[in-house]
PDB file of C-alpha atoms in Angstrom:
ATOM      1  CA  MET Y 762      -0.067  -0.072  -0.041  1.00 65.00           C
ATOM      2  CA  VAL Y 763       2.746   2.428   0.887  1.00 72.00           C
ATOM      3  CA  GLN Y 764       4.650   1.640  -2.183  1.00 77.00           C
ATOM      4  CA  TYR Y 765       1.645   2.505  -4.378  1.00 74.00           C
ATOM      5  CA  ILE Y 766       1.294   5.792  -2.657  1.00 80.00           C
ATOM      6  CA  VAL Y 767       4.938   6.607  -2.828  1.00 82.00           C
ATOM      7  CA  ASP Y 768       5.128   5.771  -6.610  1.00 83.00           C
ATOM      8  CA  GLY Y 769       2.075   8.014  -7.278  1.00 82.00           C
ATOM      9  CA  ILE Y 770       3.478  10.861  -5.259  1.00 87.00           C
ATOM     10  CA  GLY Y 771       6.742  10.648  -7.290  1.00 88.00           C
ATOM     11  CA  ILE Y 772       4.916  11.178 -10.636  1.00 89.00           C
ATOM     12  CA  THR Y 773       2.724  14.087  -9.124  1.00 89.00           C
ATOM     13  CA  PHE Y 774       5.821  15.725  -7.634  1.00 90.00           C
ATOM     14  CA  LYS Y 775       7.534  15.474 -10.968  1.00 92.00           C
ATOM     15  CA  LEU Y 776       4.616  16.926 -12.871  1.00 93.00           C
ATOM     16  CA  VAL Y 777       3.675  19.769 -10.686  1.00 92.00           C
ATOM     17  CA  PRO Y 778       7.025  21.728 -10.713  1.00 93.00           C
ATOM     18  CA  CYS Y 779       7.316  21.284 -14.443  1.00 95.00           C
ATOM     19  CA  VAL Y 780       3.866  22.763 -15.028  1.00 96.00           C
ATOM     20  CA  VAL Y 781       4.458  25.524 -12.616  1.00 94.00           C
ATOM     21  CA  VAL Y 782       7.550  26.665 -14.436  1.00 95.00           C
ATOM     22  CA  SER Y 783       6.151  26.240 -17.908  1.00 96.00           C
ATOM     23  CA  THR Y 784       2.984  28.110 -17.101  1.00 96.00           C
ATOM     24  CA  LEU Y 785       4.891  31.037 -15.627  1.00 94.00           C
ATOM     25  CA  ILE Y 786       7.012  31.270 -18.807  1.00 94.00           C
ATOM     26  CA  VAL Y 787       3.904  30.894 -21.098  1.00 96.00           C
ATOM     27  CA  GLY Y 788       1.874  33.361 -18.903  1.00 94.00           C
ATOM     28  CA  ILE Y 789       4.599  35.970 -18.955  1.00 93.00           C
ATOM     29  CA  LEU Y 790       5.181  35.738 -22.649  1.00 93.00           C
ATOM     30  CA  VAL Y 791       1.506  35.692 -23.577  1.00 93.00           C
ATOM     31  CA  GLY Y 792       0.621  38.375 -21.008  1.00 92.00           C
ATOM     32  CA  VAL Y 793       3.394  40.779 -22.374  1.00 91.00           C
ATOM     33  CA  VAL Y 794       2.247  40.114 -26.060  1.00 91.00           C
ATOM     34  CA  ARG Y 795      -1.269  40.886 -25.108  1.00 90.00           C
ATOM     35  CA  PHE Y 796      -0.194  44.182 -23.294  1.00 90.00           C
ATOM     36  CA  ARG Y 797       1.852  45.077 -26.421  1.00 86.00           C
ATOM     37  CA  LYS Y 798      -1.173  44.523 -28.617  1.00 84.00           C
ATOM     38  CA  ILE Y 799       0.859  43.211 -31.686  1.00 84.00           C
ATOM     39  CA  PRO Y 800      -1.468  43.087 -34.744  1.00 83.00           C
ATOM     40  CA  VAL Y 801      -2.710  39.650 -35.720  1.00 88.00           C
ATOM     41  CA  VAL Y 802      -0.601  37.890 -33.119  1.00 89.00           C
ATOM     42  CA  SER Y 803      -2.552  39.403 -30.240  1.00 87.00           C
ATOM     43  CA  GLN Y 804      -5.845  38.410 -31.976  1.00 91.00           C
ATOM     44  CA  ILE Y 805      -4.639  34.723 -32.267  1.00 93.00           C
ATOM     45  CA  ILE Y 806      -3.561  34.779 -28.575  1.00 93.00           C
ATOM     46  CA  ASP Y 807      -6.687  36.297 -27.469  1.00 93.00           C
ATOM     47  CA  LEU Y 808      -8.556  33.395 -29.229  1.00 95.00           C
ATOM     48  CA  TYR Y 809      -6.263  30.916 -27.427  1.00 95.00           C
ATOM     49  CA  VAL Y 810      -6.867  32.487 -23.995  1.00 94.00           C
ATOM     50  CA  THR Y 811     -10.673  32.679 -24.539  1.00 94.00           C
ATOM     51  CA  ALA Y 812     -10.748  29.036 -25.662  1.00 95.00           C
ATOM     52  CA  MET Y 813      -8.829  27.825 -22.678  1.00 95.00           C
ATOM     53  CA  ARG Y 814     -11.003  29.784 -20.187  1.00 92.00           C
ATOM     54  CA  GLY Y 815     -14.150  28.389 -21.743  1.00 94.00           C
ATOM     55  CA  ILE Y 816     -13.091  24.751 -21.865  1.00 94.00           C
ATOM     56  CA  PRO Y 817     -12.791  22.516 -18.862  1.00 94.00           C
ATOM     57  CA  PRO Y 818      -9.164  21.077 -18.186  1.00 94.00           C
ATOM     58  CA  LEU Y 819     -10.464  17.481 -18.583  1.00 94.00           C
ATOM     59  CA  VAL Y 820     -11.642  18.281 -22.035  1.00 95.00           C
ATOM     60  CA  VAL Y 821      -8.308  19.866 -22.977  1.00 94.00           C
ATOM     61  CA  LEU Y 822      -6.680  16.719 -21.691  1.00 94.00           C
ATOM     62  CA  MET Y 823      -8.916  14.475 -23.732  1.00 93.00           C
ATOM     63  CA  MET Y 824      -8.591  16.533 -26.982  1.00 92.00           C
ATOM     64  CA  LEU Y 825      -4.839  16.548 -26.702  1.00 92.00           C
ATOM     65  CA  TYR Y 826      -4.752  12.821 -25.985  1.00 90.00           C
ATOM     66  CA  PHE Y 827      -6.905  11.850 -28.944  1.00 90.00           C
ATOM     67  CA  THR Y 828      -5.695  14.368 -31.612  1.00 89.00           C
ATOM     68  CA  VAL Y 829      -1.968  14.781 -30.940  1.00 86.00           C
ATOM     69  CA  ASN Y 830       0.375  11.743 -30.841  1.00 81.00           C
ATOM     70  CA  MET Y 831       2.528  12.597 -27.785  1.00 83.00           C
ATOM     71  CA  SER Y 832       5.470  10.580 -26.701  1.00 79.00           C
ATOM     72  CA  SER Y 833       4.104   9.581 -23.364  1.00 87.00           C
ATOM     73  CA  ALA Y 834       1.197  10.170 -21.015  1.00 90.00           C
ATOM     74  CA  PHE Y 835       3.377  12.419 -18.843  1.00 93.00           C
ATOM     75  CA  MET Y 836       3.930  14.692 -21.988  1.00 93.00           C
ATOM     76  CA  THR Y 837       0.311  14.841 -22.714  1.00 93.00           C
ATOM     77  CA  ALA Y 838      -0.630  15.814 -19.192  1.00 94.00           C
ATOM     78  CA  PHE Y 839       2.247  18.392 -19.104  1.00 95.00           C
ATOM     79  CA  VAL Y 840       1.383  20.136 -22.374  1.00 95.00           C
ATOM     80  CA  ALA Y 841      -2.428  20.082 -21.599  1.00 95.00           C
ATOM     81  CA  LEU Y 842      -2.027  21.584 -18.037  1.00 96.00           C
ATOM     82  CA  THR Y 843       0.561  24.184 -19.409  1.00 96.00           C
ATOM     83  CA  LEU Y 844      -1.778  25.307 -22.249  1.00 96.00           C
ATOM     84  CA  TYR Y 845      -4.705  25.507 -19.863  1.00 96.00           C
ATOM     85  CA  HIS Y 846      -3.158  27.204 -16.842  1.00 97.00           C
ATOM     86  CA  GLY Y 847      -0.805  29.322 -18.938  1.00 96.00           C
ATOM     87  CA  ALA Y 848      -3.861  31.104 -20.302  1.00 96.00           C
ATOM     88  CA  TYR Y 849      -4.999  32.048 -16.852  1.00 96.00           C
ATOM     89  CA  VAL Y 850      -1.437  33.193 -15.699  1.00 96.00           C
ATOM     90  CA  SER Y 851      -1.193  35.397 -18.791  1.00 94.00           C
ATOM     91  CA  GLU Y 852      -4.421  37.129 -17.698  1.00 94.00           C
ATOM     92  CA  VAL Y 853      -2.923  37.668 -14.244  1.00 94.00           C
ATOM     93  CA  VAL Y 854       0.280  39.119 -15.764  1.00 93.00           C
ATOM     94  CA  ARG Y 855      -1.571  41.344 -18.305  1.00 91.00           C
ATOM     95  CA  GLY Y 856      -3.829  42.599 -15.575  1.00 90.00           C
ATOM     96  CA  GLY Y 857      -0.745  43.555 -13.494  1.00 89.00           C
ATOM     97  CA  LEU Y 858       0.916  45.206 -16.450  1.00 89.00           C
ATOM     98  CA  THR Y 859      -2.219  47.347 -17.353  1.00 88.00           C
ATOM     99  CA  ALA Y 860      -2.447  48.592 -13.827  1.00 87.00           C
ATOM    100  CA  ILE Y 861       0.982  50.392 -14.018  1.00 86.00           C
ATOM    101  CA  PRO Y 862       0.831  53.987 -15.215  1.00 84.00           C
ATOM    102  CA  ARG Y 863       1.762  54.423 -18.897  1.00 81.00           C
ATOM    103  CA  GLY Y 864       3.912  57.273 -17.963  1.00 83.00           C
ATOM    104  CA  GLN Y 865       6.487  54.699 -16.819  1.00 84.00           C
ATOM    105  CA  MET Y 866       6.799  53.229 -20.218  1.00 84.00           C
ATOM    106  CA  GLU Y 867       7.585  56.875 -21.578  1.00 84.00           C
ATOM    107  CA  ALA Y 868      10.160  57.308 -18.768  1.00 84.00           C
ATOM    108  CA  GLY Y 869      11.813  54.165 -19.654  1.00 84.00           C
ATOM    109  CA  LYS Y 870      12.051  55.123 -23.295  1.00 84.00           C
ATOM    110  CA  SER Y 871      13.505  58.479 -22.362  1.00 84.00           C
ATOM    111  CA  LEU Y 872      16.333  56.590 -20.653  1.00 83.00           C
ATOM    112  CA  GLY Y 873      17.021  54.891 -23.876  1.00 81.00           C
ATOM    113  CA  LEU Y 874      15.627  51.447 -22.834  1.00 83.00           C
ATOM    114  CA  GLY Y 875      13.919  49.152 -25.237  1.00 84.00           C
ATOM    115  CA  PHE Y 876      10.514  47.517 -24.789  1.00 84.00           C
ATOM    116  CA  VAL Y 877      11.942  44.194 -23.565  1.00 85.00           C
ATOM    117  CA  ARG Y 878      14.295  45.890 -21.086  1.00 86.00           C
ATOM    118  CA  ILE Y 879      11.496  48.136 -19.882  1.00 85.00           C
ATOM    119  CA  MET Y 880       9.266  45.029 -19.379  1.00 87.00           C
ATOM    120  CA  PHE Y 881      11.903  42.960 -17.463  1.00 84.00           C
ATOM    121  CA  SER Y 882      13.551  45.832 -15.577  1.00 83.00           C
ATOM    122  CA  ILE Y 883      10.705  48.050 -14.707  1.00 83.00           C
ATOM    123  CA  TYR Y 884       7.252  46.568 -15.212  1.00 87.00           C
ATOM    124  CA  LEU Y 885       7.576  42.917 -14.242  1.00 86.00           C
ATOM    125  CA  PRO Y 886       9.587  43.460 -10.988  1.00 83.00           C
ATOM    126  CA  GLN Y 887       6.711  46.023  -9.907  1.00 84.00           C
ATOM    127  CA  ILE Y 888       3.899  43.605 -10.577  1.00 86.00           C
ATOM    128  CA  MET Y 889       5.361  40.521  -9.130  1.00 81.00           C
ATOM    129  CA  LYS Y 890       4.472  41.482  -5.609  1.00 78.00           C
ATOM    130  CA  GLN Y 891       0.930  42.162  -6.387  1.00 83.00           C
ATOM    131  CA  ILE Y 892       0.338  39.016  -8.531  1.00 88.00           C
ATOM    132  CA  ILE Y 893       2.122  36.366  -6.353  1.00 86.00           C
ATOM    133  CA  PRO Y 894      -0.975  35.750  -4.183  1.00 86.00           C
ATOM    134  CA  THR Y 895      -3.055  35.202  -7.352  1.00 89.00           C
ATOM    135  CA  LEU Y 896      -0.424  33.035  -8.942  1.00 91.00           C
ATOM    136  CA  CYS Y 897      -0.289  30.992  -5.720  1.00 90.00           C
ATOM    137  CA  GLY Y 898      -3.989  30.383  -6.082  1.00 90.00           C
ATOM    138  CA  GLN Y 899      -3.589  29.386  -9.599  1.00 93.00           C
ATOM    139  CA  TYR Y 900      -0.841  26.976  -8.875  1.00 93.00           C
ATOM    140  CA  ILE Y 901      -2.880  25.365  -6.177  1.00 93.00           C
ATOM    141  CA  LEU Y 902      -5.445  24.804  -8.876  1.00 94.00           C
ATOM    142  CA  VAL Y 903      -2.631  23.135 -10.867  1.00 94.00           C
ATOM    143  CA  VAL Y 904      -2.097  20.707  -8.128  1.00 93.00           C
ATOM    144  CA  LYS Y 905      -5.815  19.947  -7.923  1.00 92.00           C
ATOM    145  CA  ASP Y 906      -6.039  19.486 -11.675  1.00 93.00           C
ATOM    146  CA  THR Y 907      -3.279  16.917 -11.717  1.00 92.00           C
ATOM    147  CA  THR Y 908      -5.910  14.597 -10.190  1.00 90.00           C
ATOM    148  CA  LEU Y 909      -7.386  14.555 -13.763  1.00 91.00           C
ATOM    149  CA  VAL Y 910      -4.353  13.230 -15.638  1.00 92.00           C
ATOM    150  CA  SER Y 911      -4.919   9.678 -14.766  1.00 87.00           C
ATOM    151  CA  VAL Y 912      -7.660   9.632 -17.535  1.00 87.00           C
ATOM    152  CA  VAL Y 913      -4.728   9.735 -20.135  1.00 87.00           C
ATOM    153  CA  GLY Y 914      -3.001   6.877 -18.479  1.00 84.00           C
ATOM    154  CA  LEU Y 915      -0.428   8.629 -16.244  1.00 86.00           C
ATOM    155  CA  GLN Y 916       0.076   6.532 -13.199  1.00 83.00           C
ATOM    156  CA  ASP Y 917       0.006   9.545 -10.688  1.00 86.00           C
ATOM    157  CA  LEU Y 918      -1.177   9.552  -7.111  1.00 85.00           C
ATOM    158  CA  MET Y 919      -4.867   9.429  -8.126  1.00 87.00           C
ATOM    159  CA  TRP Y 920      -4.255   6.487 -10.578  1.00 85.00           C
ATOM    160  CA  ASN Y 921      -2.382   4.441  -7.922  1.00 84.00           C
ATOM    161  CA  ALA Y 922      -5.152   5.445  -5.287  1.00 86.00           C
ATOM    162  CA  LYS Y 923      -7.817   3.917  -7.625  1.00 85.00           C
ATOM    163  CA  GLU Y 924      -5.754   0.740  -8.194  1.00 85.00           C
ATOM    164  CA  LEU Y 925      -5.163   0.368  -4.499  1.00 85.00           C
ATOM    165  CA  MET Y 926      -8.850   0.850  -3.720  1.00 84.00           C
ATOM    166  CA  ALA Y 927      -9.702  -1.907  -6.242  1.00 83.00           C
ATOM    167  CA  VAL Y 928      -7.435  -4.305  -4.348  1.00 84.00           C
ATOM    168  CA  THR Y 929      -8.097  -3.312  -0.757  1.00 82.00           C
ATOM    169  CA  TYR Y 930     -11.795  -2.199  -0.936  1.00 82.00           C
ATOM    170  CA  LYS Y 931     -11.027   0.591   1.541  1.00 83.00           C
ATOM    171  CA  PRO Y 932     -12.001   3.775  -0.392  1.00 84.00           C
ATOM    172  CA  MET Y 933     -12.540   5.848   2.701  1.00 89.00           C
ATOM    173  CA  GLU Y 934      -9.071   5.228   4.174  1.00 88.00           C
ATOM    174  CA  ILE Y 935      -7.388   5.621   0.781  1.00 88.00           C
ATOM    175  CA  TYR Y 936      -8.969   8.798  -0.307  1.00 89.00           C
ATOM    176  CA  LEU Y 937      -8.453  10.305   3.183  1.00 92.00           C
ATOM    177  CA  ILE Y 938      -4.645   9.618   2.842  1.00 90.00           C
ATOM    178  CA  VAL Y 939      -4.753  11.055  -0.832  1.00 90.00           C
ATOM    179  CA  GLY Y 940      -6.653  14.128   0.333  1.00 92.00           C
ATOM    180  CA  LEU Y 941      -4.249  14.789   3.148  1.00 93.00           C
ATOM    181  CA  ILE Y 942      -1.258  14.502   0.829  1.00 91.00           C
ATOM    182  CA  TYR Y 943      -2.770  17.131  -1.628  1.00 92.00           C
ATOM    183  CA  PHE Y 944      -3.625  19.328   1.231  1.00 94.00           C
ATOM    184  CA  VAL Y 945       0.053  19.278   2.366  1.00 92.00           C
ATOM    185  CA  ILE Y 946       1.309  20.058  -1.121  1.00 90.00           C
ATOM    186  CA  CYS Y 947      -1.021  23.063  -1.415  1.00 91.00           C
ATOM    187  CA  TRP Y 948      -0.058  24.117   2.026  1.00 92.00           C
ATOM    188  CA  VAL Y 949       3.596  24.113   1.074  1.00 91.00           C
ATOM    189  CA  ILE Y 950       2.949  26.078  -1.980  1.00 88.00           C
ATOM    190  CA  ASP Y 951       1.246  28.737  -0.061  1.00 88.00           C
ATOM    191  CA  ILE Y 952       4.110  29.011   2.451  1.00 90.00           C
ATOM    192  CA  ILE Y 953       6.626  29.190  -0.441  1.00 86.00           C
ATOM    193  CA  ALA Y 954       4.530  31.843  -2.107  1.00 82.00           C
ATOM    194  CA  ASN Y 955       4.486  34.054   1.092  1.00 82.00           C
ATOM    195  CA  ARG Y 956       8.292  33.831   1.394  1.00 84.00           C
ATOM    196  CA  VAL Y 957       8.855  34.511  -2.318  1.00 80.00           C
ATOM    197  CA  GLU Y 958       6.557  37.590  -1.993  1.00 74.00           C
ATOM    198  CA  ASN Y 959       8.601  38.940   0.868  1.00 77.00           C
ATOM    199  CA  LYS Y 960      11.789  38.327  -1.148  1.00 76.00           C
ATOM    200  CA  VAL Y 961      10.489  40.047  -4.263  1.00 68.00           C
ATOM    201  CA  THR Y 962       9.470  43.067  -2.364  1.00 64.00           C
ATOM    202  CA  GLY Y 963      13.096  43.801  -1.467  1.00 62.00           C
ATOM    203  CA  VAL Y 964      14.498  42.810  -4.778  1.00 58.00           C
ATOM    204  CA  SER Y 965      11.986  44.928  -6.699  1.00 54.00           C
ATOM    205  CA  LYS Y 966      12.950  48.038  -4.661  1.00 56.00           C
ATOM    206  CA  ALA Y 967      16.669  47.392  -5.287  1.00 55.00           C
ATOM    207  CA  ARG Y 968      16.090  46.751  -9.008  1.00 56.00           C
ATOM    208  CA  MET Y 969      14.073  49.940  -9.462  1.00 52.00           C
ATOM    209  CA  ARG Y 970      16.885  52.001  -7.788  1.00 57.00           C
ATOM    210  CA  GLU Y 971      19.427  50.393 -10.081  1.00 57.00           C
ATOM    211  CA  VAL Y 972      17.583  51.138 -13.287  1.00 51.00           C
ATOM    212  CA  THR Y 973      16.810  54.832 -12.490  1.00 53.00           C
ATOM    213  CA  GLN Y 974      20.336  55.617 -11.411  1.00 57.00           C
TER     214      GLN Y 974
END
């Protein structure tokens, strides 16, 4: 019983960090492009974001599983969750960027900075503190949505829990353990997010002083 749980946790622990990193990268890139409002590209990305926000994650998983020949169930789950949650993260990033006064863009240009430098040296450091709590909530949803990946054959924690339940006929005990494990994972993410938020607050202030000098 313990080995089943440990094996499932291993796959879940491998999937979650990969999706967290990839969705942050996708979210920042997509959010910046939507903020920049590049012709045609922005319209295509808007369609992608709208589609992901209107389709359940389980449907995204199944569509990808049956239409794209991925190398493994892990890759299918990784890409599906990245596409789905990346759209939500991009909305968080774009919302943070639009909240910054446009005058800061002009100030950056007057200092001879290009758009990319302005984004990564002025805009993004400012919004990180504000969006970290929202990102934390989104990544907790990522953890919860990993419970869906067993439908594409990935032998994660939920898959092994179902297999174990079929053998032991103890659904209450098994799902209680699984629920506790997911709770601990989400709790740890919340703690990490709070520490990162405190760290980013200090780094952002130092970065802003460096850029304006």
